[in-house]
Short mmCIF file of C-alpha atoms in Angstrom, two decimals:
data_model
loop_
_atom_site.label_atom_id
_atom_site.label_comp_id
_atom_site.label_asym_id
_atom_site.label_seq_id
_atom_site.Cartn_x
_atom_site.Cartn_y
_atom_site.Cartn_z
CA ASP T 1035 115.17 97.95 91.39
CA GLN T 1036 111.55 97.96 90.33
CA GLN T 1037 109.77 94.91 91.70
CA VAL T 1038 106.68 95.58 89.59
CA LYS T 1039 107.17 96.43 85.94
CA GLN T 1040 104.85 97.42 83.15
CA ASN T 1041 107.06 97.16 80.10
CA SER T 1042 104.67 98.80 77.65
CA PRO T 1043 104.39 102.53 78.32
CA SER T 1044 101.52 102.83 75.86
CA LEU T 1045 98.98 100.76 73.98
CA SER T 1046 96.58 101.72 71.19
CA VAL T 1047 93.49 99.63 70.46
CA GLN T 1048 90.48 99.98 68.20
CA GLU T 1049 87.08 100.39 69.84
CA GLY T 1050 85.34 97.03 70.26
CA ARG T 1051 88.56 95.03 70.26
CA ILE T 1052 90.36 93.50 73.22
CA SER T 1053 92.90 95.45 75.24
CA ILE T 1054 95.57 93.45 77.03
CA LEU T 1055 97.75 95.21 79.57
CA ASN T 1056 100.66 93.32 81.04
CA CYS T 1057 102.55 93.45 84.31
CA ASP T 1058 105.56 91.49 85.55
CA TYR T 1059 106.84 91.19 89.09
CA THR T 1060 109.97 89.82 90.67
CA ASN T 1061 109.05 89.25 94.31
CA SER T 1062 107.55 85.80 94.83
CA MET T 1063 106.26 86.92 98.24
CA PHE T 1064 103.60 89.15 96.67
CA ASP T 1065 100.21 87.67 97.52
CA TYR T 1066 97.69 90.21 96.27
CA PHE T 1067 97.54 92.17 93.04
CA LEU T 1068 95.46 95.12 91.93
CA TRP T 1069 94.83 97.29 88.91
CA TYR T 1070 94.14 101.00 89.16
CA LYS T 1071 92.89 103.31 86.43
CA LYS T 1072 93.82 106.97 86.17
CA TYR T 1073 92.30 109.72 84.06
CA PRO T 1074 94.17 113.01 83.47
CA ALA T 1075 93.96 115.48 86.35
CA GLU T 1076 92.36 112.85 88.58
CA GLY T 1077 93.67 110.42 91.17
CA PRO T 1078 93.87 106.69 90.43
CA THR T 1079 90.77 104.63 91.13
CA PHE T 1080 90.62 100.96 92.03
CA LEU T 1081 89.56 98.74 89.15
CA ILE T 1082 89.99 95.05 89.95
CA SER T 1083 92.11 92.78 92.12
CA ILE T 1084 93.18 89.16 92.44
CA SER T 1085 94.55 87.05 95.23
CA SER T 1086 97.55 84.81 94.62
CA ILE T 1087 95.40 81.75 95.36
CA LYS T 1088 93.42 82.43 92.20
CA ASP T 1089 94.41 82.60 88.55
CA LYS T 1090 91.50 84.62 87.23
CA ASN T 1091 89.07 87.25 88.42
CA GLU T 1092 86.35 88.80 86.30
CA ASP T 1093 84.27 91.94 86.72
CA GLY T 1094 82.12 92.85 83.75
CA ARG T 1095 84.34 93.78 80.82
CA PHE T 1096 87.48 93.51 82.94
CA THR T 1097 89.34 90.28 83.67
CA VAL T 1098 92.64 89.90 85.45
CA PHE T 1099 94.78 86.80 84.93
CA LEU T 1100 97.59 85.73 87.21
CA ASN T 1101 100.39 83.36 86.21
CA LYS T 1102 102.41 82.81 89.37
CA SER T 1103 105.01 80.56 87.78
CA ALA T 1104 105.81 83.29 85.26
CA LYS T 1105 105.32 86.09 87.81
CA HIS T 1106 103.03 87.77 85.35
CA LEU T 1107 99.58 89.27 85.44
CA SER T 1108 97.47 90.79 82.74
CA LEU T 1109 94.33 92.87 82.49
CA HIS T 1110 91.94 92.15 79.64
CA ILE T 1111 89.29 94.65 78.63
CA VAL T 1112 86.62 93.30 76.29
CA PRO T 1113 85.19 95.07 74.41
CA SER T 1114 87.33 98.19 74.67
CA GLN T 1115 85.53 101.53 74.72
CA PRO T 1116 86.82 105.08 74.18
CA GLY T 1117 86.04 105.82 77.84
CA ASP T 1118 88.61 103.19 78.81
CA SER T 1119 91.38 105.49 77.56
CA ALA T 1120 93.46 106.15 80.65
CA VAL T 1121 96.68 105.19 82.40
CA TYR T 1122 96.53 101.79 84.07
CA PHE T 1123 98.75 100.91 87.02
CA CYS T 1124 99.26 97.43 88.36
CA ALA T 1125 100.17 97.06 92.01
CA ALA T 1126 101.28 94.21 94.24
CA ARG T 1127 101.31 93.61 97.96
CA ARG T 1128 103.37 91.43 100.25
CA ALA T 1129 101.62 90.53 103.49
CA GLY T 1130 102.23 93.19 106.12
CA ASN T 1131 103.64 95.65 103.62
CA MET T 1132 102.34 98.50 101.54
CA LEU T 1133 101.52 98.35 97.85
CA THR T 1134 104.23 98.50 95.18
CA PHE T 1135 103.12 100.08 91.92
CA GLY T 1136 104.28 99.59 88.37
CA GLY T 1137 105.18 102.47 86.07
CA GLY T 1138 101.83 102.53 84.29
CA THR T 1139 100.59 101.88 80.74
CA ARG T 1140 98.69 104.51 78.80
CA LEU T 1141 95.80 102.93 76.92
CA MET T 1142 94.26 104.75 73.97
CA VAL T 1143 91.05 103.33 72.54
CA LYS T 1144 90.32 104.75 69.12
CA PRO T 1145 86.70 105.15 67.95
CA ASN X 1468 80.61 112.87 99.65
CA ALA X 1469 84.00 114.55 99.10
CA GLY X 1470 86.22 111.46 99.63
CA VAL X 1471 89.87 112.54 99.67
CA THR X 1472 90.58 116.24 99.20
CA GLN X 1473 94.03 117.68 98.51
CA THR X 1474 95.09 121.31 98.64
CA PRO X 1475 96.59 123.06 96.81
CA LYS X 1476 96.14 121.64 93.32
CA PHE X 1477 99.12 123.49 91.87
CA ARG X 1478 102.15 125.14 93.40
CA VAL X 1479 105.43 126.58 92.16
CA LEU X 1480 108.30 126.89 94.63
CA LYS X 1481 111.79 128.20 94.46
CA THR X 1482 114.64 125.98 95.61
CA GLY X 1483 114.96 126.16 99.37
CA GLN X 1484 111.41 127.28 100.07
CA SER X 1485 109.13 125.27 102.31
CA MET X 1486 105.50 124.28 102.00
CA THR X 1487 102.86 121.96 103.37
CA LEU X 1488 100.45 119.86 101.33
CA LEU X 1489 97.14 119.20 103.01
CA CYS X 1490 95.05 116.05 102.73
CA ALA X 1491 91.64 115.45 104.26
CA GLN X 1492 89.39 112.39 104.05
CA ASP X 1493 85.80 112.04 105.22
CA MET X 1494 85.49 108.24 105.01
CA ASN X 1495 86.74 107.53 108.54
CA HIS X 1496 89.68 105.58 107.12
CA GLU X 1497 92.45 104.51 109.44
CA TYR X 1498 95.24 104.39 106.88
CA MET X 1499 96.51 107.38 104.95
CA TYR X 1500 99.35 107.68 102.44
CA TRP X 1501 101.39 110.16 100.45
CA TYR X 1502 102.66 109.10 97.01
CA ARG X 1503 104.57 110.87 94.31
CA GLN X 1504 104.13 110.10 90.62
CA ASP X 1505 106.96 110.61 88.17
CA PRO X 1506 107.03 109.61 84.48
CA GLY X 1507 107.87 105.92 84.07
CA MET X 1508 108.27 105.48 87.83
CA GLY X 1509 104.69 104.86 88.74
CA LEU X 1510 103.50 105.76 92.20
CA ARG X 1511 106.12 105.67 94.94
CA LEU X 1512 105.20 105.77 98.59
CA ILE X 1513 106.71 108.66 100.54
CA HIS X 1514 105.20 108.25 104.02
CA TYR X 1515 102.13 106.62 105.44
CA SER X 1516 100.09 106.47 108.63
CA VAL X 1517 98.16 103.58 110.15
CA GLY X 1518 96.28 105.74 112.60
CA GLU X 1519 96.02 109.10 114.33
CA GLY X 1520 99.34 110.13 115.81
CA THR X 1521 101.38 107.53 113.92
CA THR X 1522 103.56 107.87 110.82
CA ALA X 1523 106.05 105.66 109.02
CA LYS X 1524 108.54 105.97 106.18
CA GLY X 1525 107.78 104.62 102.77
CA GLU X 1526 110.00 103.98 99.76
CA VAL X 1527 111.21 107.58 99.17
CA PRO X 1528 110.94 109.53 102.46
CA ASP X 1529 114.03 111.73 102.24
CA GLY X 1530 113.31 115.46 102.13
CA TYR X 1531 109.74 115.07 103.41
CA ASN X 1532 108.05 115.09 106.78
CA VAL X 1533 104.48 114.20 107.72
CA SER X 1534 102.05 114.60 110.57
CA ARG X 1535 98.74 112.94 111.45
CA LEU X 1536 97.38 114.96 114.36
CA LYS X 1537 93.77 114.21 113.45
CA LYS X 1538 92.40 111.00 111.97
CA GLN X 1539 90.94 112.77 108.95
CA ASN X 1540 94.03 114.84 108.06
CA PHE X 1541 97.48 113.91 106.79
CA LEU X 1542 100.00 116.66 106.11
CA LEU X 1543 103.09 116.42 103.91
CA GLY X 1544 105.84 118.96 104.46
CA LEU X 1545 108.82 119.98 102.39
CA GLU X 1546 111.26 121.88 104.59
CA SER X 1547 113.70 122.92 101.85
CA ALA X 1548 112.38 122.19 98.39
CA ALA X 1549 114.71 120.84 95.68
CA PRO X 1550 114.16 120.54 91.91
CA SER X 1551 114.16 116.72 92.35
CA GLN X 1552 110.92 117.12 94.27
CA THR X 1553 109.11 118.39 91.19
CA SER X 1554 106.36 115.83 90.84
CA VAL X 1555 102.67 115.11 91.15
CA TYR X 1556 101.74 114.26 94.72
CA PHE X 1557 98.79 112.06 95.60
CA CYS X 1558 97.24 111.50 98.97
CA ALA X 1559 95.27 108.31 99.55
CA SER X 1560 93.37 106.58 102.31
CA SER X 1561 92.07 103.08 102.99
CA TYR X 1562 90.23 100.85 105.45
CA THR X 1563 91.95 98.35 107.69
CA ARG X 1564 89.57 95.42 107.21
CA ALA X 1565 91.25 92.33 105.85
CA ARG X 1566 91.75 92.56 102.11
CA GLU X 1567 90.28 96.05 102.08
CA TYR X 1568 93.24 98.18 102.98
CA GLU X 1569 94.84 97.64 99.60
CA LYS X 1570 91.92 99.41 97.94
CA LEU X 1571 93.18 102.93 98.13
CA PHE X 1572 91.04 105.99 97.58
CA PHE X 1573 93.08 108.76 96.02
CA GLY X 1574 92.79 112.51 95.95
CA SER X 1575 93.05 114.37 92.64
CA GLY X 1576 96.70 115.29 93.12
CA THR X 1577 98.96 118.32 93.61
CA GLN X 1578 101.23 119.38 90.77
CA LEU X 1579 104.38 120.79 92.38
CA SER X 1580 107.18 122.48 90.45
CA VAL X 1581 110.42 123.46 92.16
CA LEU X 1582 112.52 125.95 90.19
#
């Protein structure tokens, strides 16, 4: 039973527009959430994170929103650039435990 | 600065063969991990280590063994490979400071095919 789900396997967006990647989780004990980005033939790299005590965290073009009541988080990329084309994984952590990853969403930003 | 280095990058095995995947990190990280990535399944934790000489099971440990004899190295072994172990394997490491150990640093992966 996947505790962290990314229901959209892929997303296509026009350059300059907003990309919204979604992630749902089932375990209310998760207290820290992260997004990782992965290019082909490379390992994932950390992108942005958010603690459960916050509902928003921003880093440049990337913003993560957390809705604890809905057990939902989203990653917004504004404006989207072709170099953002990659697979994005969300991950969640319960205190004292290791990260649980979602299945990933492939983002394609078209020029 | 090499970061996390995995060898080999590609390997093809026959069912029943054994092999060892090597992982080395030069960031003096305490924690090290082995994940496998399968389509639609995301990254699943196989085994991890919180320090030299220690190992622990993750989400999908069956069929794998690990060793952490030196702080900088984490080895993943397959004693008798099965087609279900065809996957991309990633090694990762992290700090232990509060709120830092979730930020994993990954290697570039090993593509393993078991025929």
